[in-house]
Coordinates of C-alpha atoms and ligand atoms in Angstrom, one line a residue:
X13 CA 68.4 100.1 113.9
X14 CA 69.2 103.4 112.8
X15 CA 71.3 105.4 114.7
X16 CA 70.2 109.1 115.7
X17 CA 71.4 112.0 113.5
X18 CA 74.8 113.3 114.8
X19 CA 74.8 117.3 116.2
X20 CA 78.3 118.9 115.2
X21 CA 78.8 120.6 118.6
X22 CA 77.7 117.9 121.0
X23 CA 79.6 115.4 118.9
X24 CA 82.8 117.9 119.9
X25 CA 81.8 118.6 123.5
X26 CA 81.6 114.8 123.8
X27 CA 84.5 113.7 122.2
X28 CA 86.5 116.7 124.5
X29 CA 85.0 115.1 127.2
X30 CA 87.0 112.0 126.3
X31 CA 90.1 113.8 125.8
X32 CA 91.0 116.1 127.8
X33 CA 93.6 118.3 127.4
X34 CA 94.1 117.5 124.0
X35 CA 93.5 121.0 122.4
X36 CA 95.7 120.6 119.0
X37 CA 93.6 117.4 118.5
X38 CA 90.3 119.1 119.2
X39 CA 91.4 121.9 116.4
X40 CA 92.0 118.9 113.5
X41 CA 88.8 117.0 114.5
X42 CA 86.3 120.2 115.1
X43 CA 88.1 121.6 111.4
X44 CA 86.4 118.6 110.0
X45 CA 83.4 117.4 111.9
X46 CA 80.8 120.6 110.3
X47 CA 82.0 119.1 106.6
X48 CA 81.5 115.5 107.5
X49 CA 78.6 115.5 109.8
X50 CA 76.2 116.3 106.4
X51 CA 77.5 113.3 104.5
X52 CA 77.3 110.8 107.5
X53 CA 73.6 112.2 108.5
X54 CA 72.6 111.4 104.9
X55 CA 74.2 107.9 104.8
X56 CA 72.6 105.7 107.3
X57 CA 75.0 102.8 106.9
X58 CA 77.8 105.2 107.9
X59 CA 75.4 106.2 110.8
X60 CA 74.4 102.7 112.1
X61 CA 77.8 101.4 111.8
X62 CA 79.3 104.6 114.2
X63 CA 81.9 105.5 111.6
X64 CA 82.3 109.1 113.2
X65 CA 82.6 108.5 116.3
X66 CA 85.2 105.6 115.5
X67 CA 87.4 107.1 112.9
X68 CA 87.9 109.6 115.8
X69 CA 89.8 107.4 118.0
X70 CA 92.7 106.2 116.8
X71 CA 93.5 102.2 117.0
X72 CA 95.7 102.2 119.2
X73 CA 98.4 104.3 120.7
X74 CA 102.0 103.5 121.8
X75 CA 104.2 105.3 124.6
X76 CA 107.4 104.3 125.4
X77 CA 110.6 105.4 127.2
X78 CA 113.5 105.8 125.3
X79 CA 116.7 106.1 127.4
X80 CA 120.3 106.8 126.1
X81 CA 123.4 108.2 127.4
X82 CA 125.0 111.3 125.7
X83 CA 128.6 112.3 125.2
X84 CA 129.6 112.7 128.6
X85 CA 128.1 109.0 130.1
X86 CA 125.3 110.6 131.3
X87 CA 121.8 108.7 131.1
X88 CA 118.7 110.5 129.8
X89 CA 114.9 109.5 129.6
X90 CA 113.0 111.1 126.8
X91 CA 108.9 109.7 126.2
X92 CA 108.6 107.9 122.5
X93 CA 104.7 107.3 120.6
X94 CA 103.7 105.8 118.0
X95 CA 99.8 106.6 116.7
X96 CA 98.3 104.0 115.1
X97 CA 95.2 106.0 114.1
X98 CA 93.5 104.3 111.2
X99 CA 94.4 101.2 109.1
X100 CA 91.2 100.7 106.7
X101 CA 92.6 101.6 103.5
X102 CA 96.6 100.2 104.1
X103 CA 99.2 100.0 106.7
X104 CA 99.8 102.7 108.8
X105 CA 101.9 105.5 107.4
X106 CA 102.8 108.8 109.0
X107 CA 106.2 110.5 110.0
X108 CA 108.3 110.4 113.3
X109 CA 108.9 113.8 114.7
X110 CA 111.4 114.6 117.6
X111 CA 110.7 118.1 119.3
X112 CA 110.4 118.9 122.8
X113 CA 106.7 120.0 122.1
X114 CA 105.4 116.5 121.1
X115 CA 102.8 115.3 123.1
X116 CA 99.8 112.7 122.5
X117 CA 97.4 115.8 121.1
X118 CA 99.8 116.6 118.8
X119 CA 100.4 113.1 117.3
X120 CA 96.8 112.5 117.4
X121 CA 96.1 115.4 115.4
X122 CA 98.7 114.7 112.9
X123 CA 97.8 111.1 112.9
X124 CA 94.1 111.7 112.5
X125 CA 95.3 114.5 109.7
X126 CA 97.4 111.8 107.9
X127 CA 94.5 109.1 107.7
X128 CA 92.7 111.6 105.3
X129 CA 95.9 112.8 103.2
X130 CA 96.8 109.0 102.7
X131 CA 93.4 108.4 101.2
X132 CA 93.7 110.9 99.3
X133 CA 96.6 110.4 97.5
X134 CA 94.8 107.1 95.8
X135 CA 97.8 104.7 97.3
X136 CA 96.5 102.4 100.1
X137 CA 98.3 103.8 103.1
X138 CA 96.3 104.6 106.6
X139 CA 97.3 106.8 109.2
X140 CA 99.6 107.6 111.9
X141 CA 102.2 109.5 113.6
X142 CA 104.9 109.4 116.1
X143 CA 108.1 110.8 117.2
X144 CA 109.5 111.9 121.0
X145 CA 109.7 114.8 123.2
X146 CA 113.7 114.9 122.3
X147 CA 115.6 118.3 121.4
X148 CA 118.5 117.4 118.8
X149 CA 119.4 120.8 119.1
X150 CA 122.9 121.3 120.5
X151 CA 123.4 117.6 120.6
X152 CA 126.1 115.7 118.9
X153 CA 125.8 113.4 115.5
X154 CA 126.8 110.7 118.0
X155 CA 124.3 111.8 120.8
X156 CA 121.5 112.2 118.0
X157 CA 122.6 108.0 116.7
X158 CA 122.2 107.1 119.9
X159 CA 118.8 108.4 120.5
X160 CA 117.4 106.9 117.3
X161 CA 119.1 103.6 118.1
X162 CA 117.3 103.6 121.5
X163 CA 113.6 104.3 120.0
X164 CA 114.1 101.8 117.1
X165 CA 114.6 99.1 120.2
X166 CA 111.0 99.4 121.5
X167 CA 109.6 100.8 118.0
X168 CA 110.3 97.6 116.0
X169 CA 107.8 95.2 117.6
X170 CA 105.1 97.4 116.2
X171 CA 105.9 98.5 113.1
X172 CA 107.1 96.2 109.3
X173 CA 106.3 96.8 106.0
X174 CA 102.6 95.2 106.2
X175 CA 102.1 96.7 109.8
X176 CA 103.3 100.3 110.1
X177 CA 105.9 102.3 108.1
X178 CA 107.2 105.4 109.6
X179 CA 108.8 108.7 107.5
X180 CA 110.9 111.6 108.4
X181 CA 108.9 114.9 109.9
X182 CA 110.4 117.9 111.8
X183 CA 114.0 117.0 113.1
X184 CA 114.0 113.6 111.1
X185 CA 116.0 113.3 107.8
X186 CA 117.4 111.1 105.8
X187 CA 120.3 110.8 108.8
X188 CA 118.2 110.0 111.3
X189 CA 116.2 108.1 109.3
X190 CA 119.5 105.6 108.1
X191 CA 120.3 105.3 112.0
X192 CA 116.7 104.0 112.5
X193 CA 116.9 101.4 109.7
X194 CA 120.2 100.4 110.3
X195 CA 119.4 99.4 114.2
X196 CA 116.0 98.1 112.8
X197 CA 118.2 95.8 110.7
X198 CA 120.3 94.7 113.6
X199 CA 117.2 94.0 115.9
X200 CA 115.3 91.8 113.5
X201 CA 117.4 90.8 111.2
X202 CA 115.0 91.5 108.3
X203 CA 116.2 94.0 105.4
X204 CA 112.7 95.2 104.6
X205 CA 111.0 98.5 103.5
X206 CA 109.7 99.8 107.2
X207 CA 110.9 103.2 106.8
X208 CA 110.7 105.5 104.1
X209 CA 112.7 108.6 103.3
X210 CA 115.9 106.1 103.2
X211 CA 118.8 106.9 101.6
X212 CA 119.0 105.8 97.8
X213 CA 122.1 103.3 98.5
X214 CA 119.5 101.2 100.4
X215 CA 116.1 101.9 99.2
X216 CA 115.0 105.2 99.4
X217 CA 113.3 106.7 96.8
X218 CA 114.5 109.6 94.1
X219 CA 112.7 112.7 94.3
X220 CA 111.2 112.1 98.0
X221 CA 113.3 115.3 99.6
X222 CA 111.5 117.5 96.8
X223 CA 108.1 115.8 96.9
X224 CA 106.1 117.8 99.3
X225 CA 107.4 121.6 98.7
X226 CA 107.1 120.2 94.7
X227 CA 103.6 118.9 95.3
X228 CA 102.7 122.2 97.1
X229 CA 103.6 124.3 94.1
X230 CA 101.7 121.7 91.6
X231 CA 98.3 122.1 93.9
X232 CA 98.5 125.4 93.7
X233 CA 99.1 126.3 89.8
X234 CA 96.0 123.6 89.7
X235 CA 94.2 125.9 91.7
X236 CA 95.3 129.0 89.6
X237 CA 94.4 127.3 86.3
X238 CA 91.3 126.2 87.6
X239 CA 90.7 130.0 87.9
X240 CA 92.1 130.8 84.5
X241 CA 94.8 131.9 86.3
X242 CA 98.7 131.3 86.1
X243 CA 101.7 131.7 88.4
X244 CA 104.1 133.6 86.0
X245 CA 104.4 136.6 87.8
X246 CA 103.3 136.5 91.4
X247 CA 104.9 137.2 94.4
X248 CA 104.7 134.6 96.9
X249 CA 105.5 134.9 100.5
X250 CA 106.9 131.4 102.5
X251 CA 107.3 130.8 105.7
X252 CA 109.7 128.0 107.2
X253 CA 113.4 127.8 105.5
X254 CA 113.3 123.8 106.2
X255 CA 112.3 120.9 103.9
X256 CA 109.3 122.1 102.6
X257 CA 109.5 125.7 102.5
X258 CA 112.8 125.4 100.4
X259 CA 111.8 123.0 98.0
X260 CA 108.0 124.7 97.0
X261 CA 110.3 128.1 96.6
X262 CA 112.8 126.2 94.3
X263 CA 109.7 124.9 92.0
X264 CA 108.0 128.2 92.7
X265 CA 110.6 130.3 91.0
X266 CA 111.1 127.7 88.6
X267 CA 107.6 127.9 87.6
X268 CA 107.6 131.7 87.2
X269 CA 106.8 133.5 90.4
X270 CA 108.8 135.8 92.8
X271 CA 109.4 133.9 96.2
X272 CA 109.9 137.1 98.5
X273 CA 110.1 135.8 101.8
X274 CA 111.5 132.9 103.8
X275 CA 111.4 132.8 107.6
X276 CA 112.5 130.6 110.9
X277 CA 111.5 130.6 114.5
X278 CA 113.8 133.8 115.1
X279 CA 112.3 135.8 112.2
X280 CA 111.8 136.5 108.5
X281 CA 113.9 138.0 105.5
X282 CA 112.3 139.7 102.8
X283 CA 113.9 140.1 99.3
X284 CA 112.1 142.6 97.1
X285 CA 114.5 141.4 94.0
X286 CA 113.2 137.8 94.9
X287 CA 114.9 134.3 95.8
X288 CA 117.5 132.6 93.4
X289 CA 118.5 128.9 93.3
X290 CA 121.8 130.3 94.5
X291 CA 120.3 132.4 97.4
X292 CA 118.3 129.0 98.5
X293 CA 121.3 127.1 98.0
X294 CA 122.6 129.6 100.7
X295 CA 120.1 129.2 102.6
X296 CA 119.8 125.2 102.9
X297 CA 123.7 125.7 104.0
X298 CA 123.0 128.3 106.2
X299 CA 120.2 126.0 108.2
X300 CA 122.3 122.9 107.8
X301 CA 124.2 124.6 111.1
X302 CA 122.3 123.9 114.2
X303 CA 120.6 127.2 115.9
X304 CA 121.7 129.0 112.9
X305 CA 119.1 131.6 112.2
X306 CA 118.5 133.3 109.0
X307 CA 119.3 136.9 110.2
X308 CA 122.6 136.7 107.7
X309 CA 120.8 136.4 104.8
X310 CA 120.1 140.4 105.1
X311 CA 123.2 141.2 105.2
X312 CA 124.5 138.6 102.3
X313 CA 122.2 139.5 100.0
X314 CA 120.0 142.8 99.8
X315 CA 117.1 142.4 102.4
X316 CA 115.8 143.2 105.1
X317 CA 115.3 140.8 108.7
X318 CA 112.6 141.5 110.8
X319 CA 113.4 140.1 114.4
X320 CA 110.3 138.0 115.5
X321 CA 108.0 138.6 112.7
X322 CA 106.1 136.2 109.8
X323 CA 105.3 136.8 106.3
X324 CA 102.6 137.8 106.6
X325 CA 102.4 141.6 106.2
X326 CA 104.3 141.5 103.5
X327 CA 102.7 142.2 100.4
X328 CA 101.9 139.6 98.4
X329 CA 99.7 137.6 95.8
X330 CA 100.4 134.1 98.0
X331 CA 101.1 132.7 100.6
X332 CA 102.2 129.4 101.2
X333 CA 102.9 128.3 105.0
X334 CA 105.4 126.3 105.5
X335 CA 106.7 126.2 108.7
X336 CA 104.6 124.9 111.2
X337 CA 100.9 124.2 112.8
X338 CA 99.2 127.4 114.2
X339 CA 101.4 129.9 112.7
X340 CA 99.1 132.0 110.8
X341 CA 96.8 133.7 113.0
X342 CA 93.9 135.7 112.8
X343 CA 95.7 139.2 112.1
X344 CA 98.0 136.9 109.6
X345 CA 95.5 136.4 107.9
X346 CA 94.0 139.9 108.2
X347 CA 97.2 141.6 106.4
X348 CA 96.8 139.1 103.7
X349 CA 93.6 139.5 103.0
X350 CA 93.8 143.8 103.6
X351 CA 97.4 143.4 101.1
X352 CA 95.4 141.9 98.4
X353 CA 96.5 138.0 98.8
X354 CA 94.6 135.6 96.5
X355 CA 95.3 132.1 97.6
X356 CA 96.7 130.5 100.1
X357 CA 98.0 126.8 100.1
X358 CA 99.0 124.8 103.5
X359 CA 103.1 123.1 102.9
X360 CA 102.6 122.6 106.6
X361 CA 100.4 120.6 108.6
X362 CA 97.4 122.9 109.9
X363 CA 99.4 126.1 110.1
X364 CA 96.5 127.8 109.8
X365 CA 94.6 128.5 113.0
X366 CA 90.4 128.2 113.1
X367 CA 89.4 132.2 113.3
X368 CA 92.3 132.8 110.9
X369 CA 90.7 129.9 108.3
X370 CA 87.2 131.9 109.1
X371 CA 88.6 135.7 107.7
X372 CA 89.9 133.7 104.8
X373 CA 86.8 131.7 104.0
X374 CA 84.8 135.1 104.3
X375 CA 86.8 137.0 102.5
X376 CA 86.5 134.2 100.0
X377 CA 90.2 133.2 99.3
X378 CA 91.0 130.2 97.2
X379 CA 93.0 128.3 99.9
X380 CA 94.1 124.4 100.1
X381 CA 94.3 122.6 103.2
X382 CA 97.6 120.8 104.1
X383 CA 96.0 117.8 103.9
X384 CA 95.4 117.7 100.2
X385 CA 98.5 120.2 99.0
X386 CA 101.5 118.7 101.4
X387 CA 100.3 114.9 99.9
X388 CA 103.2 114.8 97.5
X389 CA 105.8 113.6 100.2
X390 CA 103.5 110.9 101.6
X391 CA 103.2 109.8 97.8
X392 CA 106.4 109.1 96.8
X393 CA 106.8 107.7 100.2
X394 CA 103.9 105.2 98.9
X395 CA 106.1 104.7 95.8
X396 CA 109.4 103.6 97.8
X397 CA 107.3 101.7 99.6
X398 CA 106.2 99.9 96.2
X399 CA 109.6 100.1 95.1
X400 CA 110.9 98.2 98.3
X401 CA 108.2 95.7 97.6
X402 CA 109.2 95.0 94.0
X403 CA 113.0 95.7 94.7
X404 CA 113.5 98.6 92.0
X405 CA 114.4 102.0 91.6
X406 CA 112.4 104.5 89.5
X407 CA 114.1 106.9 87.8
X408 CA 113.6 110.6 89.0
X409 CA 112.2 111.2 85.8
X410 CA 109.2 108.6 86.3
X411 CA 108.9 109.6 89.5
X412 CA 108.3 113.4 88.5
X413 CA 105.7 112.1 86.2
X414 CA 104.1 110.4 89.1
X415 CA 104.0 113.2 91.5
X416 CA 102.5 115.2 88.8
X417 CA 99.8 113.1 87.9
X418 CA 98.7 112.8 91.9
X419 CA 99.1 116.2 92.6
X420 CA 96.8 116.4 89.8
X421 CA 94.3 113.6 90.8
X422 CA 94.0 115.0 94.9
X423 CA 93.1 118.7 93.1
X424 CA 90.7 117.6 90.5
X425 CA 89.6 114.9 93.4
X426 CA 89.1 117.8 96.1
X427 CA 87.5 120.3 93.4
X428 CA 84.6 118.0 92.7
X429 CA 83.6 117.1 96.3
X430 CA 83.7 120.8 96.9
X431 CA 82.3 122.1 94.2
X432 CA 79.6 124.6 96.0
X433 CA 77.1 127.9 95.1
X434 CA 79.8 130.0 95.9
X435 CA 82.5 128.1 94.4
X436 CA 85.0 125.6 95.0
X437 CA 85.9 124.6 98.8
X438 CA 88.4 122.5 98.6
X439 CA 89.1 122.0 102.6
X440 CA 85.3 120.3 102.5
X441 CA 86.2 118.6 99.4
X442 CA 89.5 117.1 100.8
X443 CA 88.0 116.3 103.8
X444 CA 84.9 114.8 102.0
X445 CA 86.9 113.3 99.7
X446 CA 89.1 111.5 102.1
X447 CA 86.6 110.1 104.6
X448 CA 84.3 108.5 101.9
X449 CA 87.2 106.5 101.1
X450 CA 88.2 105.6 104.7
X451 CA 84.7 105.0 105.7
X452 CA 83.6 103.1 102.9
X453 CA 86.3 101.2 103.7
X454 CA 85.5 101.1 107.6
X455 CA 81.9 99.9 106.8
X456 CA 83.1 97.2 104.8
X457 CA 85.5 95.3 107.5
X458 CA 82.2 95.6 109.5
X459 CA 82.3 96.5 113.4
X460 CA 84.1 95.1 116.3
Ligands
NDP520 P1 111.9 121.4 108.9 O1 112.3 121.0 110.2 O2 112.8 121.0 107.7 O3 111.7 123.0 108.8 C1 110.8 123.6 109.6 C2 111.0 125.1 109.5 O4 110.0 125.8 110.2 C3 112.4 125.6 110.0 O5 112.9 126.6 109.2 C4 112.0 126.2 111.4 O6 112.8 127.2 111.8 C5 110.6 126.8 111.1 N1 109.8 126.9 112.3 C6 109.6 126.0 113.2 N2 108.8 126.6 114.2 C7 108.5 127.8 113.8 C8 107.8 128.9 114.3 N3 107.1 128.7 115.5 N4 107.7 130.0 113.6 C9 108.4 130.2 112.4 N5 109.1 129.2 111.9 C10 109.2 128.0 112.5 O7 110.4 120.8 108.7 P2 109.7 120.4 107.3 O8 110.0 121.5 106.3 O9 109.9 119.0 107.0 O10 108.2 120.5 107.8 C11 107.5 121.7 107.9 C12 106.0 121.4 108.1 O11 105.5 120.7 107.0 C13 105.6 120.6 109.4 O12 104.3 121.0 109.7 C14 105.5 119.2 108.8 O13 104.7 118.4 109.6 C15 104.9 119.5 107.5 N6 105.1 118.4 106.5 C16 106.4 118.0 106.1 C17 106.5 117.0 105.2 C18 107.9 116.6 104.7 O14 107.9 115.9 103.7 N7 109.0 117.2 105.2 C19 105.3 116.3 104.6 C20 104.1 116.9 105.0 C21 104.0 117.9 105.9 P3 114.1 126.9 112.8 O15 115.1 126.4 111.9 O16 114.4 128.2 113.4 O17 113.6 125.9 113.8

């Protein structure tokens, strides 16, 4: 029997009814939902087998308490998750994040984010997320070892290389990620690729710190030369001064354009001359220090620091958010538009908040979702994962040739499912793009 056609806005008042509370979810889904709804209406097989209204609920998902003591014998109790959200196309893939602000919303929304980045990168990886409500700020390397000692004891029964394999996010390096292996190993036993983003003595993978502020850059000179368009010349503004911010200015200067700005949660420098290797050298030290803002900078180099501010009135020709989700708002994206900005490509995960993504779409923007142009660092996770498997190394240089070709491949990929009257949209292509993968696959394994 065929099921009914799906409405976009009672399918979100129902599914909000089912989750309550859960707001940053709601945002990723209801971003979504108006670009899928067409393509599921027109497929009755996707219809009949409830692939909507499955894919939003995630298989399962994991809460645990983590306790550990820090430097002064003092017991604490922080709340660990792990998101299994969506396994059709591959294990479970997705990064740990520790950050007071984590929540189930938040890993549901990056979990249900991940499952259509994975697809999209062509490697068979599904989705998830997890991480804890811990602040490592202020706390000791020792303090910090112990934490991730304690969540690897309850994460290990649900996570292997064939199961689940976690990655870095916010607050989780290569450090925390060796503590995490390393008690895995103890646990189990088992030296086996579960985590990626491991350090290249014991598996990790070259070119994996650069891969999504590289792949971020690469999307976006698609997106110019898919315009006839190069990036020689323009000024781009960034936001963040972490992982992905520094690495897509590095490969942003390199590639011929003027990074201007660089921020952090205190505030943002801009540099009218334009960032050097050297200056983001400085930089990486700078934020190496825990707490340390990047206020110095101004006086280091010649720029200015505005206290509390974003990049986003500052003049420029794009601008690539970096930093975190929700952080360009409305009047963001205002200035932007008003100062003559011509594209603007996600490095962080939905930074871009929905009446801020409608002034861009009607003032008719090119602009890439994070879901298709921060890919690059879940794909060479997917190649160290392949590298575990085999028990090799790539060379960096084969690697670079890798993460060029997908960055390439998610573009052209997301071009042609958006490909519209007005244009190309690539959010609706990537998120057309991913789910016909995901739910082919879903309708295949059947239901129940
Ligand atoms: P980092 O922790 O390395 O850096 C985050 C940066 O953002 C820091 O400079 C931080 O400043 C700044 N920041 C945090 N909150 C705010 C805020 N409210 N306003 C302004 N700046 C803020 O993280 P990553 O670079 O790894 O990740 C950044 C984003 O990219 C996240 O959304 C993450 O999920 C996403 N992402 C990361 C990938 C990766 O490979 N690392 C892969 C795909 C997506 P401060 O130092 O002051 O805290």
């Amino acid at each position: 029997m065929t099921q009914q056609k799906i409405d976009p806005n009672t399918f979100m008042s129902q599914l909000k009814e089912r989750t309550p509370g859960e707001d940053a979810f709601h945002q990723a889904v209801s971003e979504v939902i108006p670009d899928l709804v067409p393509v599921v209406n027109d497929t009755p097989e996707f219809r009949d087998a409830a692939i909507l209204e499955r894919l939003v609920e995630p298989d399962r998902t994991i809460t645990f308490r983590v306790e550990w003591r820090d430097d002064h014998n003092v017991p604490h109790v922080n709340r660990g998750h792990r998101v299994q959200f969506n396994a059709a196309i591959g294990p479970y893939k997705g990064g740990l994040r520790f950050e007071p602000s984590v929540n189930t919303s938040i890993l549901k929304f990056l979990g249900f984010e991940q499952t259509f980045k994975n697809a999209l990168t062509g490697l068979p990886m599904g989705g998830g997320k997890g991480g804890a409500d811990f602040d490592p700020t202020g706390r000791s390397e020792a303090e910090i070892m112990r934490f991730c000692q304690s969540f690897m004891v309850e994460l290990h029964r649900h996570i292997g290389p064939d199961v689940d394999i976690p990655a870095g996010d916010i607050n989780v390096g290569p450090q925390e990620i060796g503590w995490m292996f390393g008690a895995y190993r103890r646990i189990t036993n088992q030296f086996e690729g579960v985590l990626t983003g491991k350090g290249l003595s014991f598996g990790g993978s070259q070119l994996r710190t650069e891969a999504t502020g590289y792949g971020v850059v690469q999307f976006l000179c698609h997106m110019l030369a898919e315009q006839g368009d190069r990036i020689d010349g323009k000024t781009i503004a960034i936001s963040g001064a972490g992982n992905v911010a520094t690495f897509a200015a590095e490969l942003a200067i390199e590639t011929g354009g003027t990074v201007v700005t660089l921020s952090d949660s205190k505030g943002v420098i801009h540099d009218k001359a334009g960032l050097t290797q050297d200056k983001i050298d400085w930089v990486r030290d700078r934020k190496s220090r825990a707490g340390a803002s990047l206020e110095a900078y101004a006086e280091t180099f010649d720029a200015t620091w505005h206290e509390g501010k974003a990049p986003w009135d500052i003049p420029c020709d794009v601008a690539l958010p970096c930093a975190t989700q929700n952080e360009l708002g409305r009047a963001g994206a205002k200035s932007l538009i008003d100062n003559g900005c011509k594209a603007i490509v996600e490095g962080a995960n939905m930074p871009t908040t929905a009446d801020a993504k409608q002034a861009i779409h009607e003032a008719g923007i090119l602009y890439a979702p994070g879901k298709a142009a921060n890919a690059g660092g879940v794909a060479v996770s997917g190649l160290e994962i392949n590298q575990n498997r085999q028990r090799r190394h790539q060379s960096r240089a084969e690697l670079a040739e890798a993460l060029k070709a997908i960055m390439q491949d998610i573009h052209d990929t997301c071009a042609e499912a958006g490909q519209g009257k007005a244009g190309i949209d690539y959010a609706r292509g990537a998120h057309i793009a991913g789910f016909r993968k995901v739910a082919q696959a879903m309708y295949a394994a059947g239901v129940g």
